[in-house]
mmCIF file of C-alpha atoms in Angstrom:
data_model
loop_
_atom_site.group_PDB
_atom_site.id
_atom_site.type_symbol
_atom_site.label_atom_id
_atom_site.label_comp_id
_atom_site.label_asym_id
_atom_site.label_seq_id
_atom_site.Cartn_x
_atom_site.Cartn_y
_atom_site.Cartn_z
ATOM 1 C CA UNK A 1351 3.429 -33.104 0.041
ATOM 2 C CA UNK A 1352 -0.265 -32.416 -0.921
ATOM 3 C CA UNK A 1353 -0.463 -29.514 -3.991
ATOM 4 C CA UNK A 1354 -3.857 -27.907 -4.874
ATOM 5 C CA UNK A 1355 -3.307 -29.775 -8.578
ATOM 6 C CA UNK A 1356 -4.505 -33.127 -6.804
ATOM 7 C CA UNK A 1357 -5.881 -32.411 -3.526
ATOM 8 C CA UNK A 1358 -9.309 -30.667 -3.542
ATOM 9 C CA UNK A 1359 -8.794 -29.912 0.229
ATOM 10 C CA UNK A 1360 -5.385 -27.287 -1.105
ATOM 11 C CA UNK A 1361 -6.209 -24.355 -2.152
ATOM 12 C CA UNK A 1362 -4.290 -21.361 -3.584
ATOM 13 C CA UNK A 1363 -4.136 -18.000 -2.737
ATOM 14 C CA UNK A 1364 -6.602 -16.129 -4.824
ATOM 15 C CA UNK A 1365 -5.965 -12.493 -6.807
ATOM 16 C CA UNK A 1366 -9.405 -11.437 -5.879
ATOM 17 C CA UNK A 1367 -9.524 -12.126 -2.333
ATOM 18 C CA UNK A 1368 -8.109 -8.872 -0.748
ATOM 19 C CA UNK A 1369 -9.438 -6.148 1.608
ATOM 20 C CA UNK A 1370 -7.205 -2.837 2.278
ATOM 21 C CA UNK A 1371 -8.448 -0.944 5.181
ATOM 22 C CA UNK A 1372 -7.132 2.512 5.684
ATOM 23 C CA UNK A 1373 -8.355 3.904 9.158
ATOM 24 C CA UNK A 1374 -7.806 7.603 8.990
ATOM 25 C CA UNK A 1375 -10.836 7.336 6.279
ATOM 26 C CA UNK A 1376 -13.772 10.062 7.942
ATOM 27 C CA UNK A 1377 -17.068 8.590 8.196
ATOM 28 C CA UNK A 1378 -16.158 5.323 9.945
ATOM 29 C CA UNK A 1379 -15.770 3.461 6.891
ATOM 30 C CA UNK A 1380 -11.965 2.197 7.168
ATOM 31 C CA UNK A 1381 -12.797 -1.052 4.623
ATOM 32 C CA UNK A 1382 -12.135 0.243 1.347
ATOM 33 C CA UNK A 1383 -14.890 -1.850 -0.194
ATOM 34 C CA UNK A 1384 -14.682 0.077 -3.610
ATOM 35 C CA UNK A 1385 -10.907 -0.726 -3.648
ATOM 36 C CA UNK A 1386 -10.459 -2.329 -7.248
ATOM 37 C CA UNK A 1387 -6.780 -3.175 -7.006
ATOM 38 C CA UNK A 1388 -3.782 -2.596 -4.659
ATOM 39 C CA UNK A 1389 0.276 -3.642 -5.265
ATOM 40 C CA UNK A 1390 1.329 -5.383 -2.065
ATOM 41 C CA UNK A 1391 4.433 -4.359 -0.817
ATOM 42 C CA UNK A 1392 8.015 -5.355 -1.772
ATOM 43 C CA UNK A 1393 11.819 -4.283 -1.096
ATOM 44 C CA UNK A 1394 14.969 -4.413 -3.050
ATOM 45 C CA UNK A 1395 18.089 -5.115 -1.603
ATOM 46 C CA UNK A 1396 20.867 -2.481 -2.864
ATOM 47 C CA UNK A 1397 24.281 -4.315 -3.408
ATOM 48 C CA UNK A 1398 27.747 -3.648 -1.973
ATOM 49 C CA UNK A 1399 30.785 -3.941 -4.433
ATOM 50 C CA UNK A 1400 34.220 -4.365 -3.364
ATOM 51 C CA UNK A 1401 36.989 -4.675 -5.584
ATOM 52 C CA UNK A 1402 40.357 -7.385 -3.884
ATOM 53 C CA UNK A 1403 43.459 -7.567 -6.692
ATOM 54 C CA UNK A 1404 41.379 -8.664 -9.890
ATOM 55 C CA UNK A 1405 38.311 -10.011 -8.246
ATOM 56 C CA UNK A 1406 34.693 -8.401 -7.378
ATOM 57 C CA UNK A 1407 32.929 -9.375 -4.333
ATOM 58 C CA UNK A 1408 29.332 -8.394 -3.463
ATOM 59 C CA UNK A 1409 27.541 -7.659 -0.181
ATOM 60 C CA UNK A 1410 23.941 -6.771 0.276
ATOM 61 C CA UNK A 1411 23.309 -3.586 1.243
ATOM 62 C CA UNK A 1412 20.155 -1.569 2.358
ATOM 63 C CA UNK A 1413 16.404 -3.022 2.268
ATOM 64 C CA UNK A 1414 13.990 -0.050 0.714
ATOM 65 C CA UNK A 1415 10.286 -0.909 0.273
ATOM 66 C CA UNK A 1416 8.595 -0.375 -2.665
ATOM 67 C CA UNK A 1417 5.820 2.002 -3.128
ATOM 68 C CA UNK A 1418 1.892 0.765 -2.785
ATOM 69 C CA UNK A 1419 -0.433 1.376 -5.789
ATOM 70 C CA UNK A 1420 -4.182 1.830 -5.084
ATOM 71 C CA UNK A 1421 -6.968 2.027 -7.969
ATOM 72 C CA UNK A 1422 -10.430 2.748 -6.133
ATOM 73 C CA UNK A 1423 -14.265 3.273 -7.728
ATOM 74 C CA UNK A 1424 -15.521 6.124 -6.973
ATOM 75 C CA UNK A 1425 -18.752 5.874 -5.252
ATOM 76 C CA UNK A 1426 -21.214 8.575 -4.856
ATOM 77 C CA UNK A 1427 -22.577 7.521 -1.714
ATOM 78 C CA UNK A 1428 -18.739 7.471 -0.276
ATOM 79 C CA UNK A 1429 -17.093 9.508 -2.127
ATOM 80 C CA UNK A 1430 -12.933 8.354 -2.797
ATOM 81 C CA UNK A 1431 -12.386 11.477 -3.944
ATOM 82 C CA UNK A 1432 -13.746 13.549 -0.886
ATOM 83 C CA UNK A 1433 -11.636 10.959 1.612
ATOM 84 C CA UNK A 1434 -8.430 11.628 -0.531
ATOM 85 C CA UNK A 1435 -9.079 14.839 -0.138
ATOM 86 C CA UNK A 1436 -9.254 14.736 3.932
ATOM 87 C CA UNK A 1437 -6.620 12.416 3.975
ATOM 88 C CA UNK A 1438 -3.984 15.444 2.374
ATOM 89 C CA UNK A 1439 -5.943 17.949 4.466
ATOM 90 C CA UNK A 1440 -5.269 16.433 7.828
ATOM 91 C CA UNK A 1441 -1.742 15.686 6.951
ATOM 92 C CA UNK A 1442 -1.356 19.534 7.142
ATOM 93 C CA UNK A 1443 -1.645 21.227 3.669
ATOM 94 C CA UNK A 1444 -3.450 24.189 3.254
ATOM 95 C CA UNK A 1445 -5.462 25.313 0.046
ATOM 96 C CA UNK A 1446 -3.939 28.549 -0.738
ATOM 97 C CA UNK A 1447 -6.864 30.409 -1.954
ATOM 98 C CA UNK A 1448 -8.112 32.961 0.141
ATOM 99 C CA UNK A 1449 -4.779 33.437 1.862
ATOM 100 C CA UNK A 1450 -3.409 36.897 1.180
ATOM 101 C CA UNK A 1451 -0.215 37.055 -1.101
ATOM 102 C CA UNK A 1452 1.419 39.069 1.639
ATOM 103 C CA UNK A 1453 0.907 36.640 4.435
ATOM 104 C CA UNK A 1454 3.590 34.389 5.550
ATOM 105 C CA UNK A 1455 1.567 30.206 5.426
ATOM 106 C CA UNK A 1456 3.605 28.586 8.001
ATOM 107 C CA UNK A 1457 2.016 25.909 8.142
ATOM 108 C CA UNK A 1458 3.045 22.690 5.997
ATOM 109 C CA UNK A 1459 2.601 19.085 5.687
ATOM 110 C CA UNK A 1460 4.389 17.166 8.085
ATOM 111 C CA UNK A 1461 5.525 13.222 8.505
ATOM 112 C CA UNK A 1462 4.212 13.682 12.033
ATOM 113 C CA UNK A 1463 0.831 14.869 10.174
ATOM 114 C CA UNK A 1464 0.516 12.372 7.239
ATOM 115 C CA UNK A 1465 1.170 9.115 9.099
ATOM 116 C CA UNK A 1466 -1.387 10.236 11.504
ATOM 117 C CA UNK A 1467 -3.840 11.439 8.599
ATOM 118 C CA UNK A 1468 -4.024 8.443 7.253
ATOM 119 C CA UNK A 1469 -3.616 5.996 9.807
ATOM 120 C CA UNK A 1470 -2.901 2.190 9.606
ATOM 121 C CA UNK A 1471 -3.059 0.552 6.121
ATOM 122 C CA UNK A 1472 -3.608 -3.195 5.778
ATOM 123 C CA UNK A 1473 -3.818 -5.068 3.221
ATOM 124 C CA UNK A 1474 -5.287 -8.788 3.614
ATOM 125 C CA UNK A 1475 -5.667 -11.397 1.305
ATOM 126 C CA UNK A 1476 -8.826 -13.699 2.431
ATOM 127 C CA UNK A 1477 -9.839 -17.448 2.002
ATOM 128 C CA UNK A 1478 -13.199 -18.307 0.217
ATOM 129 C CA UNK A 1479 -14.765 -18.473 3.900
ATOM 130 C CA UNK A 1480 -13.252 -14.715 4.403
ATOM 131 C CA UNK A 1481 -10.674 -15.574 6.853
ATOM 132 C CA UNK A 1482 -7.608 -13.642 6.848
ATOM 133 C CA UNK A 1483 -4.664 -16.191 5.182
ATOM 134 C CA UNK A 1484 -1.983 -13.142 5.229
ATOM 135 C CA UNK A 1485 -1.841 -9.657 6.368
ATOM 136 C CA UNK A 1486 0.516 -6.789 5.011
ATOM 137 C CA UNK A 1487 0.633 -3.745 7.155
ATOM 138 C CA UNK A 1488 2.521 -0.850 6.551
ATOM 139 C CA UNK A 1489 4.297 1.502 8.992
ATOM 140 C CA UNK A 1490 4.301 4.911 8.762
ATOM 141 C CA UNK A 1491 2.132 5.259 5.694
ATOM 142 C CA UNK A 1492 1.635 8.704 3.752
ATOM 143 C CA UNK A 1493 -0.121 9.354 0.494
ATOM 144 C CA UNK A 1494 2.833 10.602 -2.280
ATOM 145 C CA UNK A 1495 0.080 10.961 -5.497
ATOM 146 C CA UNK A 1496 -3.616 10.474 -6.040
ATOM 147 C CA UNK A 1497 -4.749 11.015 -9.844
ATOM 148 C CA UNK A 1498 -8.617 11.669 -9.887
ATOM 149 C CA UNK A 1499 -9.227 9.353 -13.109
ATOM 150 C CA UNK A 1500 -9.571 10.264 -16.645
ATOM 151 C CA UNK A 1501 -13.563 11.424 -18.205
ATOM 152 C CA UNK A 1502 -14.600 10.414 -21.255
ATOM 153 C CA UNK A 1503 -17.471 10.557 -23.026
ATOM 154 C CA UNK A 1504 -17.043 7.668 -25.111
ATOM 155 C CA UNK A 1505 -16.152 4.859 -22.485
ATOM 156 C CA UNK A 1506 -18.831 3.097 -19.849
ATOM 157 C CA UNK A 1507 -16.318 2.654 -17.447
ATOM 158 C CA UNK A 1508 -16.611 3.109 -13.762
ATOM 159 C CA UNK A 1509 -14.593 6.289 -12.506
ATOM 160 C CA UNK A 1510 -11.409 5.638 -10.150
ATOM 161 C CA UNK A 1511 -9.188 7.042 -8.384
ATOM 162 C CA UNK A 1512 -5.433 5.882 -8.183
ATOM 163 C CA UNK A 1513 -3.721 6.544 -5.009
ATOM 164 C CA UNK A 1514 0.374 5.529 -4.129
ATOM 165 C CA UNK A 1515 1.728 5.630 -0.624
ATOM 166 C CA UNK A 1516 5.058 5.223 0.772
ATOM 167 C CA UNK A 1517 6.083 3.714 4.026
ATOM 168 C CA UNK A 1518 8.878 3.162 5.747
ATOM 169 C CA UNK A 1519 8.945 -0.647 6.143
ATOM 170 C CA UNK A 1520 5.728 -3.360 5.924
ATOM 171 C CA UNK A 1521 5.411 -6.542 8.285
ATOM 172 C CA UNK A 1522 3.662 -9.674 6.850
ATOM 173 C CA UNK A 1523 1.650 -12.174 9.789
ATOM 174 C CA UNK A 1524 0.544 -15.500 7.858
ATOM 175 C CA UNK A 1525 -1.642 -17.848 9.271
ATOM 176 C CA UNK A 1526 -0.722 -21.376 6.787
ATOM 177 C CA UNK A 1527 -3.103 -23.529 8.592
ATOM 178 C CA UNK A 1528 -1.615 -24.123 12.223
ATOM 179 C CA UNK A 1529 1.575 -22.484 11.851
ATOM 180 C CA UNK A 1530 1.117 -18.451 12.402
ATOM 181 C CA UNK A 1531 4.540 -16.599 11.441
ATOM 182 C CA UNK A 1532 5.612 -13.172 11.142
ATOM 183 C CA UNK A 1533 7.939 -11.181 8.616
ATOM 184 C CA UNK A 1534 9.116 -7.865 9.997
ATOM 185 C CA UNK A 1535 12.631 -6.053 8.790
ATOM 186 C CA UNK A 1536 13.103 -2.257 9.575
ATOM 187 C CA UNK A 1537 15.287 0.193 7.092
ATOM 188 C CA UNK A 1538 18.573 1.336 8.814
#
C-alpha cells in the first residue's frame, strides 16, 4: 500500500485546505472566505453500565455531536459582525430597546427560526487543485455564542469574530479517489 512518505503521487489531507459555507449569510456571499479556522464536527458515545453478581459490563449508549467552533476576520467590506448579527435577528430575537416596559414581547427565538436563519453549514476540506476530498454538513444548525473579538491598542492583529453552533447530528460524503462513501448517524 502506497503512503505519501514514498509516493509523490499520495498526498495528505491538508489543515489549510477548508471552505465553510453558511447560506443564510445576506448579501449572497455564503463562502466564508474570511473564515480563519473552524472545529469539524465530532460525537461521543455515552456508556451503559450494568452491574451481574461481581462483574461490570458496558454498553454504548447515546451518540451527541460536539459543538462547531468558528474564528472569522472581520472584513470591512463584508462585515462578520453585521452577518452575525442577521443571523440572531432572523432566528427571531428582538432588540428590546424601544419596546415599552409595559408591553408583553411575545415574540422569541425559535428552533424553527434559527435553523432557517442560518441555513446549511458545510464544511469542506479541498485538494491542492480545489476539489472537494470530504464534506461535513451539519443538520439543523443554530448559532449558541458569537464573541466580537478583543481591541487592543498594543497588538497588530487582524480583528475576529468567534462563532459556535450546535446541531443536531453532521453527515460526512468522502470522495478517496474512486470510492465515494457516506457517514450519516442520527441522535435518538
Amino acid at each position: 500500500m502506497a503512503n505519501f512518505w514514498s509516493t509523490p503521487d499520495v498526498e495528505p489531507k491538508r489543515n489549510f485546505r477548508f471552505q465553510v459555507q453558511i447560506t443564510g449569510l445576506t448579501g449572497g456571499n455564503d463562502v466564508l472566505w474570511w473564515a480563519k479556522t473552524v472545529t469539524t464536527p465530532a460525537f461521543d458515545v455515552s456508556e451503559v453500565e450494568h452491574n451481574f453478581l461481581d462483574n461490570k459490563f458496558y454498553f454504548p449508549g447515546r451518540v451527541s455531536w460536539n459543538e462547531v467552533s468558528l474564528t472569522l476576520v472581520d472584513p470591512i467590506s463584508i462585515d462578520a459582525v453585521e452577518q452575525t448579527n442577521q443571523l440572531i435577528l432572523s432566528s427571531g430575537y428582538v432588540i428590546p430597546a424601544g419596546v415599552p416596559a409595559n408591553a408583553a414581547q411575545k415574540s422569541t427565538i425559535s428552533k424553527k427560526g434559527a435553523t432557517a436563519a442560518i441555513g446549511k453549514v458545510t464544511i469542506t476540506i479541498l485538494q491542492a487543485d480545489g476539489t472537494a476530498v470530504e464534506t461535513w454538513t451539519l443538520n439543523n444548525p443554530f448559532i449558541k455564542s458569537a464573541k466580537y473579538g478583543d481591541l487592543d491598542y498594543s497588538s497588530d492583529d487582524l480583528r475576529t469574530v468567534e462563532m459556535t453552533l450546535r446541531y443536531d447530528w453532521a453527515t460526512c460524503e468522502t470522495d478517496s479517489g474512486s470510492n465515494k462513501t457516506q457517514f450519516e448517524t442520527t441522535t435518538t
